Tab-separated table of C-alpha atoms in Angstrom:
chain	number	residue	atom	x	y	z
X	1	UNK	CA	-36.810	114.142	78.661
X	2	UNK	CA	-34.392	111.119	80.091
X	3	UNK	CA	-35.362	109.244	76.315
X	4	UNK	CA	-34.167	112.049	74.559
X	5	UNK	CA	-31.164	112.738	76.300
X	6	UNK	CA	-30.185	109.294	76.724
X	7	UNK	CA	-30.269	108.550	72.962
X	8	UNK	CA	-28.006	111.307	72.132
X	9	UNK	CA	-25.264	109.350	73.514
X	10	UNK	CA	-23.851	107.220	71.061
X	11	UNK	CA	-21.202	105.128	73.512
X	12	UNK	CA	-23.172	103.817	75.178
X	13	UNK	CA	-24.263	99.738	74.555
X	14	UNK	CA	-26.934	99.546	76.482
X	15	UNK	CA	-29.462	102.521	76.557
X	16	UNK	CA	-32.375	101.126	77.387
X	17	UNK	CA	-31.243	99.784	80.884
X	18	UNK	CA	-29.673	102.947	81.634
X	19	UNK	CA	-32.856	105.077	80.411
X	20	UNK	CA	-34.957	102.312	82.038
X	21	UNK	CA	-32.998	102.650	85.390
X	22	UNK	CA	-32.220	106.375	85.051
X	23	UNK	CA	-35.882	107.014	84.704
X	24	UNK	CA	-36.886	105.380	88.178
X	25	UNK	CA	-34.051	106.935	89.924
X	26	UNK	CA	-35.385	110.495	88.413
X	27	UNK	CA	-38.991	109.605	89.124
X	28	UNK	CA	-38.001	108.692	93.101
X	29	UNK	CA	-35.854	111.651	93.494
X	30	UNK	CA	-36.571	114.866	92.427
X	31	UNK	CA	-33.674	116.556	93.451
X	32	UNK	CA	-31.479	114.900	90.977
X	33	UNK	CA	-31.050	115.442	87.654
X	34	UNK	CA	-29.073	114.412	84.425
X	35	UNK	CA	-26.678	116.136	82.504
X	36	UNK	CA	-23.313	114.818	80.193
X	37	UNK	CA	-19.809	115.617	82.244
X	38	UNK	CA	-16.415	114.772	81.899
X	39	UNK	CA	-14.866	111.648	83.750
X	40	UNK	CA	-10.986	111.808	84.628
X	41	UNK	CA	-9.972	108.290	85.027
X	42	UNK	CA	-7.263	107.342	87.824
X	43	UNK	CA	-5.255	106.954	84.728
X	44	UNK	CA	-5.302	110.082	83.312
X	45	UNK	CA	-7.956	109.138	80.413
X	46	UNK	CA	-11.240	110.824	80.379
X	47	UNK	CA	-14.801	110.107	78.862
X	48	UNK	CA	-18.392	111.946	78.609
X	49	UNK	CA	-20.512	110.459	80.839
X	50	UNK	CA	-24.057	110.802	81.930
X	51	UNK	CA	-23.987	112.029	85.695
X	52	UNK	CA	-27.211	112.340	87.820
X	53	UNK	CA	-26.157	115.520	89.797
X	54	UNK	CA	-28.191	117.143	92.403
X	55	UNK	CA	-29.117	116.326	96.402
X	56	UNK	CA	-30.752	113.023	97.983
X	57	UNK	CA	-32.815	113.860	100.771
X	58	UNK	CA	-31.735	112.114	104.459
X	59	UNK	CA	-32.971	112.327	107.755
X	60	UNK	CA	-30.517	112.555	111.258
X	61	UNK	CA	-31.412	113.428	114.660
X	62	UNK	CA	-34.739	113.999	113.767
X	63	UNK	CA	-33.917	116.760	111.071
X	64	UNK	CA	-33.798	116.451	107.177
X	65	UNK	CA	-31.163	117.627	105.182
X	66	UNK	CA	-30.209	117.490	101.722
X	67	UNK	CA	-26.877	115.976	100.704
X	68	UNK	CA	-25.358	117.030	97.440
X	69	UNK	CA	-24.235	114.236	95.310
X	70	UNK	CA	-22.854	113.015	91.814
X	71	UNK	CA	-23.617	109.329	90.197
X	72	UNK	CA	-21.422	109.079	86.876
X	73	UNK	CA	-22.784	106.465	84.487
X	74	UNK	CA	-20.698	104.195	82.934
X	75	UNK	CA	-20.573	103.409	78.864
X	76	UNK	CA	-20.999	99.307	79.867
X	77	UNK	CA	-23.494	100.229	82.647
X	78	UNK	CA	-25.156	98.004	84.128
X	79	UNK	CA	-22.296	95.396	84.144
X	80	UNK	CA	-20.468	97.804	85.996
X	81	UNK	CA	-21.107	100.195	89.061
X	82	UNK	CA	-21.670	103.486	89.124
X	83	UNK	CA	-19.573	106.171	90.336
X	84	UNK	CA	-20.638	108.009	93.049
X	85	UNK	CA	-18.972	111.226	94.249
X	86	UNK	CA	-20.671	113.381	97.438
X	87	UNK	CA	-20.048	117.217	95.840
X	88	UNK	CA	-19.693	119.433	99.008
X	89	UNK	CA	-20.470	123.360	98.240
X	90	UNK	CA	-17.699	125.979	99.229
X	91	UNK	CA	-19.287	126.351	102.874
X	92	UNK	CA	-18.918	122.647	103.183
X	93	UNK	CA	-16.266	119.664	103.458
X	94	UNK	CA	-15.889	116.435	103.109
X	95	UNK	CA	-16.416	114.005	106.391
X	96	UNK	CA	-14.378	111.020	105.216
X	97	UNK	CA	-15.383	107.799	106.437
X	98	UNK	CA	-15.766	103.794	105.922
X	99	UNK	CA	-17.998	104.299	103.279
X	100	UNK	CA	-16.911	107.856	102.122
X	101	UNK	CA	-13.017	108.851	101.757
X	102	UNK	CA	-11.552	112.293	101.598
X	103	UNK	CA	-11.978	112.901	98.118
X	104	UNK	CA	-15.560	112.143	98.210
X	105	UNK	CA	-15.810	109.370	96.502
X	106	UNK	CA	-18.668	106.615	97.901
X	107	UNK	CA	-17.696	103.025	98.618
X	108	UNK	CA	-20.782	101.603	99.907
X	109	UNK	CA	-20.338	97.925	99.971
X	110	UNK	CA	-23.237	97.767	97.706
X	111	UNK	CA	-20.998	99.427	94.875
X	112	UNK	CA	-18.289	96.917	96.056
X	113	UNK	CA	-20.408	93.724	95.385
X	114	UNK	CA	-21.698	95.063	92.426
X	115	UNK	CA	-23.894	92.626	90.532
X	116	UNK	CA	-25.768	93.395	87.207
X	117	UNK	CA	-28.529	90.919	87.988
X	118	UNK	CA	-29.664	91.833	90.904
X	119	UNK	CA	-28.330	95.323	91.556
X	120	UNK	CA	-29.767	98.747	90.340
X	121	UNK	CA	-29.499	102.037	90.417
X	122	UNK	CA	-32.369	103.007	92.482
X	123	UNK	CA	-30.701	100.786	94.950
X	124	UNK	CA	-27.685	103.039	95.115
X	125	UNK	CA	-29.276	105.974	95.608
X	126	UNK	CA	-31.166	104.076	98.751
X	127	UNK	CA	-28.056	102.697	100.082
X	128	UNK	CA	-26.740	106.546	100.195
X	129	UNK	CA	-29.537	107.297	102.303
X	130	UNK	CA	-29.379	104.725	104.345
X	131	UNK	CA	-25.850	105.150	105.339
X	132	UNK	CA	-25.617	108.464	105.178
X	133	UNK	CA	-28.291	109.131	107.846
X	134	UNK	CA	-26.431	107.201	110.332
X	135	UNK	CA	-23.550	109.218	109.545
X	136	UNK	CA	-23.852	112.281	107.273
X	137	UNK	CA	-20.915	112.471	104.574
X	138	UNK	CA	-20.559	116.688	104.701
X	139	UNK	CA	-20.005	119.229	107.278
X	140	UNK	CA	-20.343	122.507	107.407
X	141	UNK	CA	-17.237	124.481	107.740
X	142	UNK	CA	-17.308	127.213	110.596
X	143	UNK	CA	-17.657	130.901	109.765
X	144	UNK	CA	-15.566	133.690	111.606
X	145	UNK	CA	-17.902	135.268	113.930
X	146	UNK	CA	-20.228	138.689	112.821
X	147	UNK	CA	-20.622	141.446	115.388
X	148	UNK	CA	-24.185	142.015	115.732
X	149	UNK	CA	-24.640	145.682	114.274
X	150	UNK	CA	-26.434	146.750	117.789
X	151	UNK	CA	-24.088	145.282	120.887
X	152	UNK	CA	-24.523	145.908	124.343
X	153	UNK	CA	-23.243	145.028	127.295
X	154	UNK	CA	-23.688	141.158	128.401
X	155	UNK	CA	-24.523	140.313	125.246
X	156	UNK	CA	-23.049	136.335	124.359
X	157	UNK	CA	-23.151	136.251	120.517
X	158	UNK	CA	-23.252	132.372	121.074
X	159	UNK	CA	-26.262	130.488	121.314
X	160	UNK	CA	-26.641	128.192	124.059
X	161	UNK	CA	-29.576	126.306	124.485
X	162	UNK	CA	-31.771	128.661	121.864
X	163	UNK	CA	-31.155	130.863	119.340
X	164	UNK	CA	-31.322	134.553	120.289
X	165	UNK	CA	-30.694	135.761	116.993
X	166	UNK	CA	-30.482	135.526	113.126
X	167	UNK	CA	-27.504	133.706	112.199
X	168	UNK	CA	-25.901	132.344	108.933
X	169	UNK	CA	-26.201	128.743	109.091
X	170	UNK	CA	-24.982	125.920	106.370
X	171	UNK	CA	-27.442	123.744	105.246
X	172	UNK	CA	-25.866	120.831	106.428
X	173	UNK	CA	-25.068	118.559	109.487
X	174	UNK	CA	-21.511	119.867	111.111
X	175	UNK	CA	-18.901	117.663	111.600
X	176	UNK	CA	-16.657	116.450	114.696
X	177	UNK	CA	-15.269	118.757	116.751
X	178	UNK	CA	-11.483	119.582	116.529
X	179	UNK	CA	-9.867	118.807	119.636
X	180	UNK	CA	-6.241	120.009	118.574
X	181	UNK	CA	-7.750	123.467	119.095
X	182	UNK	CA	-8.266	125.030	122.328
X	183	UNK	CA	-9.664	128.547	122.792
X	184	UNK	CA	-7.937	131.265	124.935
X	185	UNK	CA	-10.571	131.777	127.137
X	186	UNK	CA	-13.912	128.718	126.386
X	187	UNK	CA	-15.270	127.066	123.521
X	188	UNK	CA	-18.672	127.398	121.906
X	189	UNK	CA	-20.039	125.304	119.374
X	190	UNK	CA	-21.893	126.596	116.127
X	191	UNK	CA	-25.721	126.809	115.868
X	192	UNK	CA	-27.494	124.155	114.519
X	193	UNK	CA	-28.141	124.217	110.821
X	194	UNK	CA	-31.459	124.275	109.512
X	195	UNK	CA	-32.335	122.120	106.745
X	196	UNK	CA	-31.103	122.148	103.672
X	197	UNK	CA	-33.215	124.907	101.091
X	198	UNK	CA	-34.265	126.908	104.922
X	199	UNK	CA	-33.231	130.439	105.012
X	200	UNK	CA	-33.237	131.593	108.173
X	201	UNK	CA	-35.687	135.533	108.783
X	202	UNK	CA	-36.091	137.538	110.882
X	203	UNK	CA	-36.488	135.556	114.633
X	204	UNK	CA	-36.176	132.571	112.775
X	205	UNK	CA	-33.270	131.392	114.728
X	206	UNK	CA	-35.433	131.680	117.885
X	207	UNK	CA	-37.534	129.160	116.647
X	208	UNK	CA	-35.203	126.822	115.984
X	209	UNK	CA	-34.850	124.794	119.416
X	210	UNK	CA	-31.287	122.783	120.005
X	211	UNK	CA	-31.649	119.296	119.555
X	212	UNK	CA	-31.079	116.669	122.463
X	213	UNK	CA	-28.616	114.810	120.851
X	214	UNK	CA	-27.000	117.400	117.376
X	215	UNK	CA	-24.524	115.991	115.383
X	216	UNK	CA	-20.735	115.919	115.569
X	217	UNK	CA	-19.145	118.894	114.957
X	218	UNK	CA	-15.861	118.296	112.263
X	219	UNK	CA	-15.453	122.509	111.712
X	220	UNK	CA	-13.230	123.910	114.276
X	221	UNK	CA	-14.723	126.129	117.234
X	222	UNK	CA	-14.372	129.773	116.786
X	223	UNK	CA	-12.373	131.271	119.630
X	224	UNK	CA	-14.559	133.748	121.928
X	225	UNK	CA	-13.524	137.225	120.965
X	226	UNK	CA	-11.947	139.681	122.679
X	227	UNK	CA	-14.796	142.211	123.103
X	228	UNK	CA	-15.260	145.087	125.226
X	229	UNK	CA	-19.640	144.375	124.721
X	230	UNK	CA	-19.126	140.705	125.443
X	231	UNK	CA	-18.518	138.968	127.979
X	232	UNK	CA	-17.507	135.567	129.230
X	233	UNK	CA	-19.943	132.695	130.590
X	234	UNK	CA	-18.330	130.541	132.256
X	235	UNK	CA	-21.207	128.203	133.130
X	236	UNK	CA	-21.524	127.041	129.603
X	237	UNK	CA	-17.906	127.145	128.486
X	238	UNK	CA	-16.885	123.451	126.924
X	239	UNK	CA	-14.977	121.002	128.857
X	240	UNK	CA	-15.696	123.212	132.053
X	241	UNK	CA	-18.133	120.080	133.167
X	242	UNK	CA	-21.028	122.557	134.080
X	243	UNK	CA	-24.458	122.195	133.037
X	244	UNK	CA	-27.320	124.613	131.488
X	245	UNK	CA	-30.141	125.239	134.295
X	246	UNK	CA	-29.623	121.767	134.998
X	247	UNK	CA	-30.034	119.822	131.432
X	248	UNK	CA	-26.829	117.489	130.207
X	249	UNK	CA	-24.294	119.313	128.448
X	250	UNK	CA	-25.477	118.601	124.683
X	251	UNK	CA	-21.863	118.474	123.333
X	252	UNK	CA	-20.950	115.820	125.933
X	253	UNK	CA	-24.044	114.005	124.818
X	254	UNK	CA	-23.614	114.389	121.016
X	255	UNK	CA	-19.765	112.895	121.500
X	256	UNK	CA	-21.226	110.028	123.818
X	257	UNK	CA	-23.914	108.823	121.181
X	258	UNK	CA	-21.367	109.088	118.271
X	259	UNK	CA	-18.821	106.836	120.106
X	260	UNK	CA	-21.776	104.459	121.314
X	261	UNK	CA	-22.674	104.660	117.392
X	262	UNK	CA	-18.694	103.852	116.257
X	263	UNK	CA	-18.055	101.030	118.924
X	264	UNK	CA	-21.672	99.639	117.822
X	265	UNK	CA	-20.554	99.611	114.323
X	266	UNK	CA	-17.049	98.484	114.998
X	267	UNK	CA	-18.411	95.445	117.362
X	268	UNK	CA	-20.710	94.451	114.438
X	269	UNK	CA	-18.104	94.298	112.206
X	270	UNK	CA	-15.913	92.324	114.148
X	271	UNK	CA	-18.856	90.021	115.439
X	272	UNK	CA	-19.608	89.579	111.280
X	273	UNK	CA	-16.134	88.898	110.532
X	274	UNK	CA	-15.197	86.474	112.840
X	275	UNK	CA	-18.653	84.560	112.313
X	276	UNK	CA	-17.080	84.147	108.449
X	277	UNK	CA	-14.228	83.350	109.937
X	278	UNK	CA	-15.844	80.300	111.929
X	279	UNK	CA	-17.783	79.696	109.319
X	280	UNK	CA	-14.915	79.289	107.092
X	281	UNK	CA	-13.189	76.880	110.015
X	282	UNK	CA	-16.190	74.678	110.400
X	283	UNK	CA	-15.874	73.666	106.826
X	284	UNK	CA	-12.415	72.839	106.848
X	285	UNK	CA	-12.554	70.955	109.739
X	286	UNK	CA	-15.579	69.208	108.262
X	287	UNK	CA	-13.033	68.325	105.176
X	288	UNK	CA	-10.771	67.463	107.281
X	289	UNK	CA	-12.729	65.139	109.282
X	290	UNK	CA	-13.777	63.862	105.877
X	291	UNK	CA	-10.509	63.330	104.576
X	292	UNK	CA	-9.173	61.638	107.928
X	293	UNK	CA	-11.795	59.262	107.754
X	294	UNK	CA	-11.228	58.589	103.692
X	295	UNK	CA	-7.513	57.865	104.852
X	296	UNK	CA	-7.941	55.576	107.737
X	297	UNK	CA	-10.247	53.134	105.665
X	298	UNK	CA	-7.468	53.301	102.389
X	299	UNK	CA	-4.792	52.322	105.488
X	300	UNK	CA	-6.914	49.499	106.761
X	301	UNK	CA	-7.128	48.005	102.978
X	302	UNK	CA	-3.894	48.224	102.783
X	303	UNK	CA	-2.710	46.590	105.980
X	304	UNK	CA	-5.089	44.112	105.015
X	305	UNK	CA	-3.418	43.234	101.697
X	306	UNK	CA	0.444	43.833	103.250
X	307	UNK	CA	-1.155	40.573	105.404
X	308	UNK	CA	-2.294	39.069	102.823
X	309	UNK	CA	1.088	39.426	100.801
X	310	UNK	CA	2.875	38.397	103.624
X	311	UNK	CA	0.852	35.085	104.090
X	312	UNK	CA	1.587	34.218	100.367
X	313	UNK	CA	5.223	34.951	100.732
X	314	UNK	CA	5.388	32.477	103.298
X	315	UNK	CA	3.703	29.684	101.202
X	316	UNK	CA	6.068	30.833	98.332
X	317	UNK	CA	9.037	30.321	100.806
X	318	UNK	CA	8.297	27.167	101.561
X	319	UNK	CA	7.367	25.284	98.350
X	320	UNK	CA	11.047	27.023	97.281
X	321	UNK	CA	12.147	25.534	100.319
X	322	UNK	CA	10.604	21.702	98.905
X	323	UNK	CA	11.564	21.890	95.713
X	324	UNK	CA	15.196	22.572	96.463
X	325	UNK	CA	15.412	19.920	98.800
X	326	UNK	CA	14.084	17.758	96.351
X	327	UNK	CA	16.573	18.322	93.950
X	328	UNK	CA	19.247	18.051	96.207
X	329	UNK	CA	18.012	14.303	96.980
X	330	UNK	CA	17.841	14.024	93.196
X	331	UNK	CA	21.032	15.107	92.891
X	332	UNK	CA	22.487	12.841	95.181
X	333	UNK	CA	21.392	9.860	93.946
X	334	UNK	CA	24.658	7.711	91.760
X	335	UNK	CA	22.419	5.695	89.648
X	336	UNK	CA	20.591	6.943	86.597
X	337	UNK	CA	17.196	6.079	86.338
X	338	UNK	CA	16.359	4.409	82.523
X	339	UNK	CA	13.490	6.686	80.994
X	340	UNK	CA	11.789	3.596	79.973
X	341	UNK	CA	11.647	2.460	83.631
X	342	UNK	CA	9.729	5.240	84.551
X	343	UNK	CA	6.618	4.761	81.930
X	344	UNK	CA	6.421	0.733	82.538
X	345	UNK	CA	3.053	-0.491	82.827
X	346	UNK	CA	2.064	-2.703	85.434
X	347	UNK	CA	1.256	-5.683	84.026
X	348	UNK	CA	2.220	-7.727	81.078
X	349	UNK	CA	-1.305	-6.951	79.271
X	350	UNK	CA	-0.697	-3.348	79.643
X	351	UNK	CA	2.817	-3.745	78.144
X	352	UNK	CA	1.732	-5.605	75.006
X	353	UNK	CA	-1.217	-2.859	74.430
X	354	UNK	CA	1.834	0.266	74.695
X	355	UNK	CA	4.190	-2.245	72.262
X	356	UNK	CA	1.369	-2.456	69.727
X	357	UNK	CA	0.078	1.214	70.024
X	358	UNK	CA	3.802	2.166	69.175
X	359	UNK	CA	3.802	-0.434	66.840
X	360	UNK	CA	1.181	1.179	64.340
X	361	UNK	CA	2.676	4.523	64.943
X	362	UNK	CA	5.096	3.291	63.317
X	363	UNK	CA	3.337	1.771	60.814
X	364	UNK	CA	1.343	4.920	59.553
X	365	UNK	CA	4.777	7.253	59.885
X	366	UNK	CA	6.499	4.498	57.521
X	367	UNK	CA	3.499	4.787	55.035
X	368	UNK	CA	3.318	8.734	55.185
X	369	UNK	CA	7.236	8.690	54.084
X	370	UNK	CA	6.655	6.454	51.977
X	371	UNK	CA	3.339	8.536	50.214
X	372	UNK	CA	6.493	11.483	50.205
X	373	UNK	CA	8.842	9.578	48.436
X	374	UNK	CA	6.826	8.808	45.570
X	375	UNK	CA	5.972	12.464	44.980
X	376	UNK	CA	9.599	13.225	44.927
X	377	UNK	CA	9.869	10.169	42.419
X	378	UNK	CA	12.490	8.895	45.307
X	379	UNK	CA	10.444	5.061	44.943
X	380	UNK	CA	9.459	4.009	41.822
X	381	UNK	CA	5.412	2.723	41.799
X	382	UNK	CA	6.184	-0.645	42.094
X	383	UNK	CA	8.390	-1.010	44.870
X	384	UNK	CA	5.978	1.783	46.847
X	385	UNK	CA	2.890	-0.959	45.957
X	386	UNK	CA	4.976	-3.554	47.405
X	387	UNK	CA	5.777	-1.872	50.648
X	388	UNK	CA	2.454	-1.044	51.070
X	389	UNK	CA	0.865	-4.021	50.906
X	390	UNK	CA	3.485	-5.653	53.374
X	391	UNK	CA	2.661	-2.679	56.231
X	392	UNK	CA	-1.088	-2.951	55.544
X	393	UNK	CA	-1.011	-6.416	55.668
X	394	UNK	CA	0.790	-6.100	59.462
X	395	UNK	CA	-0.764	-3.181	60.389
X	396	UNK	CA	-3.982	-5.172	60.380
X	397	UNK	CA	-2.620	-7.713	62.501
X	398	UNK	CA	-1.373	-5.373	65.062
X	399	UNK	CA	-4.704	-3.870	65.036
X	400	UNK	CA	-6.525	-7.125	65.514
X	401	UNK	CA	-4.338	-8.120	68.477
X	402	UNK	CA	-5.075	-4.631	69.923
X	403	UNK	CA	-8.775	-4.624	70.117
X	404	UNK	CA	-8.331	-8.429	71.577
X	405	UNK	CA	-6.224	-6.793	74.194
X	406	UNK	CA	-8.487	-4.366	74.891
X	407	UNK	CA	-11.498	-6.907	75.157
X	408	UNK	CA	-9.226	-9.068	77.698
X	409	UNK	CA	-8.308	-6.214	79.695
X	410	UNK	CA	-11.901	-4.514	79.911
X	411	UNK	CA	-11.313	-1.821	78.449
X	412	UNK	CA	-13.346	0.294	75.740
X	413	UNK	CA	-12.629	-0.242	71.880
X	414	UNK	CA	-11.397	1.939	69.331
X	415	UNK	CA	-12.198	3.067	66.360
X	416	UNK	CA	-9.610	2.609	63.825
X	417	UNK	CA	-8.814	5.820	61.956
């Protein structure tokens, strides 16, 4: 059935993980089932989607009920989360709450971390049940009072501790009582509801017993009427402290374990948050403590090289300091030292090897102008022949004297080149 309906619906991109998922949700949870409705969009657009419409069953106090409920598919399901929407009858309302707001629409925190990898819609569903047997999402709104068709006197037409008669009760959990209203005379609160599908025969109520601890009432308390058949008892009237035959006043106990419930919840919270929050702290000191140490070791480098600087600026200061006063004692000197005077060998043997050396530098820089001039046709042949044979001729000498120089003085020969 969910394979044929789901591929009549062409906008969708991906059937089979909404027929796949669809299917298990149908197969755990036989109240629901599908049909095609029209979403309305915050923004005023609206599109045909597949709902799941029906009841999920729950479990509070020890009683079941059955809470009415609509998941919208969307067309790019499962990479988004379904809409949920609790769908209270005309005999119910809405009990708006962290996870459900007045308009009945369901923010579990599931839905809010939605992830298409490892959520699902089975999950959903489960996550409704689980929440909303802590703290049912509906209430059951309180009907005016019906005169029993046979009255007499001392009759109470409110049950106390059992039911004495066949009343008209929602199939749902009540809500919390309304304590802007107060009645002229006592308060009385509304039988119990049976569970959800029940309808109450004939004695039924009388089998119904009180529970210890019934849910909070949200529908207002019906005033006790002014009848000439009834009359007041004061020894179970709300807020009049008394007790029933000795047993705790159940209203007093039903508004103790729903605070004890909300300040359990509300310490949780707080205990979760501010563990993320220290969490969170932790780690930046931890970067912190990172970073500090990061910083004093790039500080200690760099004192280290400011010292190191500083030590060469010194040296640097003081060979500027040498040099200057060496020029100034240059300076000051009135004679000028001869160039030649400041290469003079020192000996005579060493003085004759520099005067030949320079000597057939000479030479070979006279025959290389020479080799020029003829190219340019400056010398005729003749008179370049001439020359050269007079500066070979002497270049051989100085040569000669050289390596006898050289023998004298013990020093290596040369090669001529």
């Amino acid at each position: 059935m969910i394979h044929v309906f789901i591929q009549g619906v062409f906008q969708y991109s991906h059937k089979n993980d909404v027929e796949k998922q669809c299917a298990v949700v149908l197969g755990s949870y036989p109240g629901l089932s599908p049909s095609m409705e029209k979403y309305y969009y915050p923004n005023g657009t609206s599109k045909d989607l597949i709902a799941l419409g029906g009841t999920i069953p729950i479990k509070f106090k020890g009683a079941s009920y059955n809470i009415p409920v609509s998941i919208h598919i969307p067309d790019n399901f499962p990479y988004q989360h379904p809409i949920v929407y609790v769908k209270p009858t005309n005999s119910m309302a809405v009990r708006s709450s962290h996870t459900v707001d007045p308009n009945g629409l369901v923010k579990l925190p599931y839905l809010l971390n939605w992830n298409s990898r490892t959520h699902s819609l089975v999950h959903v569903v489960k996550a409704m049940v689980h929440d909303f047997s802590n703290c049912p999402p509906v209430f059951a709104k309180t009907a005016p009072p019906q005169q029993s068709p046979q009255q007499y006197p001392g009759y109470n037409p409110y049950p106390q501790n059992t039911y004495g008669q066949q009343v008209a009760t929602p199939p749902y959990p009540a809500g919390g009582i309304d304590v802007n209203r107060r009645t002229s005379d006592s308060m009385m609160p509304p039988p119990y509801p049976p569970p959800y599908g029940q309808t109450p025969g004939p004695g039924a109520g009388s089998n119904l017993p009180y529970p210890a601890n019934p849910p909070a009432y949200g529908g207002q308390f019906p005033s006790q009427p002014s009848n000439q058949h009834t009359q007041p008892q004061s020894a179970t009237m709300y807020g009049s402290g008394a007790k029933n035959d000795g047993q705790i006043d159940p209203i007093k106990a039903s508004l103790l374990t729903a605070i004890a419930e909300n300040l359990s919840r509300r310490i949780s919270n707080a205990q979760e948050m501010a563990q993320k929050d220290l969490d969170s702290l932790n780690g930046v000191q931890a970067q912190l403590k990172s970073n500090r140490d990061h910083l004093e070791m790039t500080v200690g480098q760099l004192e280290q090289q400011i010292a190191m600087a500083n030590s060469h600026l010194d040296l640097l200061q003081q060979k500027k300091l040498d040099i200057e006063s060496a020029i100034e004692q240059v300076q000051q000197k009135a004679e000028v030292t001869d160039i030649d005077d400041c290469i003079s060998p020192s000996c005579p043997l060493y003085k004759q090897l520099l005067n030949l050396y320079a000597e057939e530098c000479a030479i070979e820089d006279t025959t290389y102008y020479l080799d020029k001039a003829l190219m340019d046709n400056v010398v005729d042949l003749e008179t370049y022949l001439k020359n050269v044979r007079a500066l070979s001729r002497k270049q051989f000498m100085v040569r000669a004297q050289m390596q006898k120089a050289r023998q004298v003085a013990g020093l290596k020969n040369i090669t001529p080149h």
